[in-house]
PDB file of C-alpha atoms in Angstrom:
ATOM      1  CA  MET A 225      40.165  16.420  41.136  1.00 46.00           C
ATOM      2  CA  LYS A 226      40.566  14.940  37.676  1.00 56.00           C
ATOM      3  CA  LEU A 227      37.250  13.110  38.021  1.00 56.00           C
ATOM      4  CA  ASP A 228      35.468  16.383  38.759  1.00 69.00           C
ATOM      5  CA  LYS A 229      36.902  17.986  35.622  1.00 70.00           C
ATOM      6  CA  ASP A 230      35.885  14.941  33.570  1.00 72.00           C
ATOM      7  CA  ASP A 231      32.376  15.073  35.036  1.00 87.00           C
ATOM      8  CA  LEU A 232      32.133  18.770  34.174  1.00 88.00           C
ATOM      9  CA  LEU A 233      33.319  18.062  30.635  1.00 88.00           C
ATOM     10  CA  ILE A 234      30.772  15.262  30.204  1.00 89.00           C
ATOM     11  CA  ARG A 235      27.964  17.509  31.490  1.00 89.00           C
ATOM     12  CA  ARG A 236      28.955  20.279  29.090  1.00 91.00           C
ATOM     13  CA  LEU A 237      29.119  17.840  26.200  1.00 91.00           C
ATOM     14  CA  GLN A 238      25.668  16.509  27.127  1.00 90.00           C
ATOM     15  CA  VAL A 239      24.308  20.065  27.074  1.00 92.00           C
ATOM     16  CA  ILE A 240      25.776  20.582  23.595  1.00 95.00           C
ATOM     17  CA  ILE A 241      24.212  17.337  22.400  1.00 92.00           C
ATOM     18  CA  HIS A 242      20.866  18.269  23.981  1.00 90.00           C
ATOM     19  CA  TRP A 243      20.814  21.634  22.172  1.00 94.00           C
ATOM     20  CA  SER A 244      21.930  19.949  18.944  1.00 94.00           C
ATOM     21  CA  VAL A 245      18.970  17.576  19.151  1.00 91.00           C
ATOM     22  CA  LYS A 246      16.651  20.545  19.737  1.00 93.00           C
ATOM     23  CA  LEU A 247      18.086  22.178  16.620  1.00 96.00           C
ATOM     24  CA  LEU A 248      17.459  18.950  14.710  1.00 94.00           C
ATOM     25  CA  ALA A 249      13.827  19.028  15.880  1.00 94.00           C
ATOM     26  CA  ILE A 250      13.428  22.596  14.607  1.00 96.00           C
ATOM     27  CA  LEU A 251      15.023  21.683  11.269  1.00 96.00           C
ATOM     28  CA  MET A 252      12.782  18.611  10.971  1.00 96.00           C
ATOM     29  CA  VAL A 253       9.686  20.778  11.437  1.00 97.00           C
ATOM     30  CA  PHE A 254      10.966  22.944   8.576  1.00 97.00           C
ATOM     31  CA  VAL A 255      11.452  19.823   6.416  1.00 96.00           C
ATOM     32  CA  ILE A 256       7.924  18.625   7.263  1.00 97.00           C
ATOM     33  CA  VAL A 257       6.357  21.974   6.374  1.00 97.00           C
ATOM     34  CA  MET A 258       8.317  22.137   3.109  1.00 97.00           C
ATOM     35  CA  GLY A 259       7.261  18.560   2.336  1.00 96.00           C
ATOM     36  CA  VAL A 260       3.592  19.413   2.860  1.00 96.00           C
ATOM     37  CA  ILE A 261       3.978  22.456   0.620  1.00 96.00           C
ATOM     38  CA  ASP A 262       5.647  20.279  -2.023  1.00 93.00           C
ATOM     39  CA  VAL A 263       2.809  17.719  -1.898  1.00 92.00           C
ATOM     40  CA  ALA A 264       0.205  20.479  -2.194  1.00 94.00           C
ATOM     41  CA  TRP A 265       2.084  22.144  -5.074  1.00 92.00           C
ATOM     42  CA  THR A 266       2.506  18.849  -6.913  1.00 88.00           C
ATOM     43  CA  LEU A 267      -1.188  18.054  -6.546  1.00 90.00           C
ATOM     44  CA  TYR A 268      -2.105  21.537  -7.718  1.00 91.00           C
ATOM     45  CA  GLN A 269       0.103  21.192 -10.795  1.00 89.00           C
ATOM     46  CA  LYS A 270      -1.263  17.733 -11.638  1.00 86.00           C
ATOM     47  CA  MET A 271      -4.851  18.894 -11.244  1.00 87.00           C
ATOM     48  CA  THR A 272      -4.474  22.035 -13.366  1.00 89.00           C
ATOM     49  CA  THR A 273      -2.610  20.589 -16.344  1.00 85.00           C
ATOM     50  CA  PRO A 274      -4.675  18.995 -19.125  1.00 85.00           C
ATOM     51  CA  PRO A 275      -6.549  16.790 -18.697  1.00 84.00           C
ATOM     52  CA  GLU A 276      -7.648  18.855 -15.699  1.00 85.00           C
ATOM     53  CA  PHE A 277      -8.744  17.189 -12.460  1.00 83.00           C
ATOM     54  CA  ILE A 278      -7.427  13.822 -13.621  1.00 86.00           C
ATOM     55  CA  LEU A 279      -4.655  11.944 -11.862  1.00 84.00           C
ATOM     56  CA  THR A 280      -2.991   9.063 -13.656  1.00 85.00           C
ATOM     57  CA  ILE A 281      -1.765   6.029 -11.766  1.00 83.00           C
ATOM     58  CA  SER A 282       1.831   7.278 -12.034  1.00 80.00           C
ATOM     59  CA  ASP A 283       0.704  10.690 -10.682  1.00 83.00           C
ATOM     60  CA  MET A 284      -0.990   8.983  -7.744  1.00 86.00           C
ATOM     61  CA  LEU A 285       2.034   6.796  -7.015  1.00 82.00           C
ATOM     62  CA  ALA A 286       4.321   9.831  -7.083  1.00 82.00           C
ATOM     63  CA  THR A 287       1.913  11.657  -4.750  1.00 87.00           C
ATOM     64  CA  PHE A 288       1.742   8.661  -2.410  1.00 87.00           C
ATOM     65  CA  GLY A 289       5.542   8.605  -2.332  1.00 85.00           C
ATOM     66  CA  ALA A 290       5.612  12.299  -1.417  1.00 89.00           C
ATOM     67  CA  PHE A 291       2.975  11.754   1.289  1.00 90.00           C
ATOM     68  CA  MET A 292       4.974   8.868   2.718  1.00 89.00           C
ATOM     69  CA  ALA A 293       8.150  10.982   2.724  1.00 91.00           C
ATOM     70  CA  VAL A 294       6.336  13.587   4.847  1.00 94.00           C
ATOM     71  CA  LEU A 295       4.998  10.880   7.168  1.00 92.00           C
ATOM     72  CA  ILE A 296       8.514   9.467   7.560  1.00 92.00           C
ATOM     73  CA  ALA A 297       9.760  12.959   8.423  1.00 94.00           C
ATOM     74  CA  ILE A 298       7.016  13.190  11.053  1.00 94.00           C
ATOM     75  CA  GLU A 299       8.101   9.819  12.474  1.00 90.00           C
ATOM     76  CA  ILE A 300      11.696  11.048  12.643  1.00 91.00           C
ATOM     77  CA  PHE A 301      10.460  14.188  14.435  1.00 94.00           C
ATOM     78  CA  ILE A 302       8.652  11.938  16.929  1.00 90.00           C
ATOM     79  CA  ASN A 303      11.899   9.985  17.425  1.00 87.00           C
ATOM     80  CA  ILE A 304      13.706  13.258  18.148  1.00 89.00           C
ATOM     81  CA  THR A 305      11.085  14.529  20.606  1.00 89.00           C
ATOM     82  CA  VAL A 306      10.930  11.180  22.424  1.00 87.00           C
ATOM     83  CA  TYR A 307      14.724  11.266  22.714  1.00 84.00           C
ATOM     84  CA  LEU A 308      14.559  14.813  24.129  1.00 84.00           C
ATOM     85  CA  ARG A 309      11.897  13.804  26.636  1.00 85.00           C
ATOM     86  CA  ASP A 310      13.291  10.457  27.765  1.00 82.00           C
ATOM     87  CA  ASP A 311      16.988  10.812  26.804  1.00 71.00           C
ATOM     88  CA  VAL A 312      16.746   7.316  25.353  1.00 73.00           C
ATOM     89  CA  ILE A 313      16.251   5.942  21.839  1.00 73.00           C
ATOM     90  CA  HIS A 314      13.077   3.863  21.667  1.00 81.00           C
ATOM     91  CA  VAL A 315      13.759   0.926  19.396  1.00 86.00           C
ATOM     92  CA  ARG A 316      10.076   0.328  18.660  1.00 85.00           C
ATOM     93  CA  ILE A 317       9.624   3.815  17.206  1.00 87.00           C
ATOM     94  CA  VAL A 318      12.801   3.524  15.150  1.00 89.00           C
ATOM     95  CA  ILE A 319      11.678   0.172  13.733  1.00 92.00           C
ATOM     96  CA  ALA A 320       8.223   1.598  12.953  1.00 89.00           C
ATOM     97  CA  THR A 321       9.927   4.422  11.056  1.00 90.00           C
ATOM     98  CA  ALA A 322      12.004   1.882   9.148  1.00 91.00           C
ATOM     99  CA  LEU A 323       8.857  -0.066   8.246  1.00 92.00           C
ATOM    100  CA  MET A 324       7.265   3.104   6.933  1.00 90.00           C
ATOM    101  CA  ALA A 325      10.372   3.903   4.876  1.00 91.00           C
ATOM    102  CA  ILE A 326      10.374   0.397   3.387  1.00 92.00           C
ATOM    103  CA  ALA A 327       6.650   0.703   2.628  1.00 88.00           C
ATOM    104  CA  ARG A 328       7.323   3.996   0.831  1.00 87.00           C
ATOM    105  CA  LYS A 329      10.043   2.319  -1.205  1.00 88.00           C
ATOM    106  CA  VAL A 330       7.668  -0.471  -2.197  1.00 87.00           C
ATOM    107  CA  ILE A 331       4.965   2.034  -3.209  1.00 83.00           C
ATOM    108  CA  ILE A 332       7.259   4.024  -5.496  1.00 83.00           C
ATOM    109  CA  LEU A 333       9.075   1.050  -7.052  1.00 84.00           C
ATOM    110  CA  ASP A 334       8.860   0.690 -10.809  1.00 82.00           C
ATOM    111  CA  PRO A 335       8.045  -2.998 -11.348  1.00 82.00           C
ATOM    112  CA  ASP A 336       9.424  -2.913 -14.890  1.00 85.00           C
ATOM    113  CA  LYS A 337      12.912  -2.081 -13.601  1.00 86.00           C
ATOM    114  CA  LEU A 338      13.068  -4.642 -10.783  1.00 87.00           C
ATOM    115  CA  THR A 339      15.245  -7.720 -10.715  1.00 91.00           C
ATOM    116  CA  PRO A 340      14.064 -10.789  -8.809  1.00 90.00           C
ATOM    117  CA  GLU A 341      17.027 -10.413  -6.433  1.00 93.00           C
ATOM    118  CA  TYR A 342      16.094  -6.816  -5.601  1.00 92.00           C
ATOM    119  CA  THR A 343      12.459  -7.767  -5.022  1.00 90.00           C
ATOM    120  CA  ALA A 344      13.511 -10.633  -2.742  1.00 92.00           C
ATOM    121  CA  ALA A 345      15.907  -8.378  -0.840  1.00 93.00           C
ATOM    122  CA  ILE A 346      13.189  -5.763  -0.216  1.00 92.00           C
ATOM    123  CA  GLY A 347      10.873  -8.536   0.977  1.00 92.00           C
ATOM    124  CA  ILE A 348      13.504  -9.933   3.335  1.00 95.00           C
ATOM    125  CA  VAL A 349      14.294  -6.500   4.780  1.00 94.00           C
ATOM    126  CA  PHE A 350      10.590  -5.778   5.283  1.00 92.00           C
ATOM    127  CA  LEU A 351      10.005  -9.181   6.898  1.00 95.00           C
ATOM    128  CA  ALA A 352      13.009  -8.724   9.210  1.00 95.00           C
ATOM    129  CA  ALA A 353      11.802  -5.272  10.281  1.00 93.00           C
ATOM    130  CA  ALA A 354       8.263  -6.585  10.805  1.00 93.00           C
ATOM    131  CA  VAL A 355       9.536  -9.469  12.960  1.00 94.00           C
ATOM    132  CA  ALA A 356      11.721  -7.055  14.953  1.00 93.00           C
ATOM    133  CA  TYR A 357       8.724  -4.760  15.489  1.00 91.00           C
ATOM    134  CA  TRP A 358       6.559  -7.714  16.539  1.00 91.00           C
ATOM    135  CA  LEU A 359       9.232  -8.890  18.967  1.00 90.00           C
ATOM    136  CA  THR A 360       9.625  -5.438  20.527  1.00 88.00           C
ATOM    137  CA  ASN A 361       5.868  -5.427  21.125  1.00 85.00           C
ATOM    138  CA  LYS A 362       5.680  -9.007  22.423  1.00 84.00           C
ATOM    139  CA  ILE A 363       8.678  -9.242  24.742  1.00 78.00           C
ATOM    140  CA  PRO A 364       7.779  -6.351  27.091  1.00 63.00           C
ATOM    141  CA  LYS A 365       4.208  -7.684  27.454  1.00 59.00           C
ATOM    142  CA  LYS A 366       5.520 -11.145  28.340  1.00 54.00           C
ATOM    143  CA  GLU A 367       7.913  -9.669  30.919  1.00 56.00           C
ATOM    144  CA  GLN A 368       5.087  -7.604  32.436  1.00 46.00           C
ATOM    145  CA  MET A 369       2.923 -10.706  32.798  1.00 50.00           C
ATOM    146  CA  ASP A 370       5.787 -12.684  34.346  1.00 52.00           C
ATOM    147  CA  GLY A 371       6.298  -9.933  36.922  1.00 47.00           C
ATOM    148  CA  GLN A 372       2.682 -10.044  38.139  1.00 45.00           C
TER     149      GLN A 372
END
């Protein structure tokens, strides 16, 4: 009898987690929409302040950073929806999201404020994530070919 009660508890907890993930998906859509509005508003402000219709390099880098933040939010939304559909975390998608986040960081970095150690660390993290992504793409293909 105790096993049945434990099974019922686990099922109820799984339902709570499932609905929590759905709520996260809804909230992420809100974040994405607000991010798009923020990018549009920022561009509008930059284009309407003198000199009009001119974007400086720093304006463009800030805009690229905002774009990348929205794209990262979209990737996180994809992670959430894949989890809802498959009830499994797909490592490849998570690593791709991490690569995008690192790329955003590199785009918005101020080179004047960087130390060599920080630059090397970012490079190492990016390289490690890229190798992990490459491996997650290579290993399943190799296993599929071995199975044929």
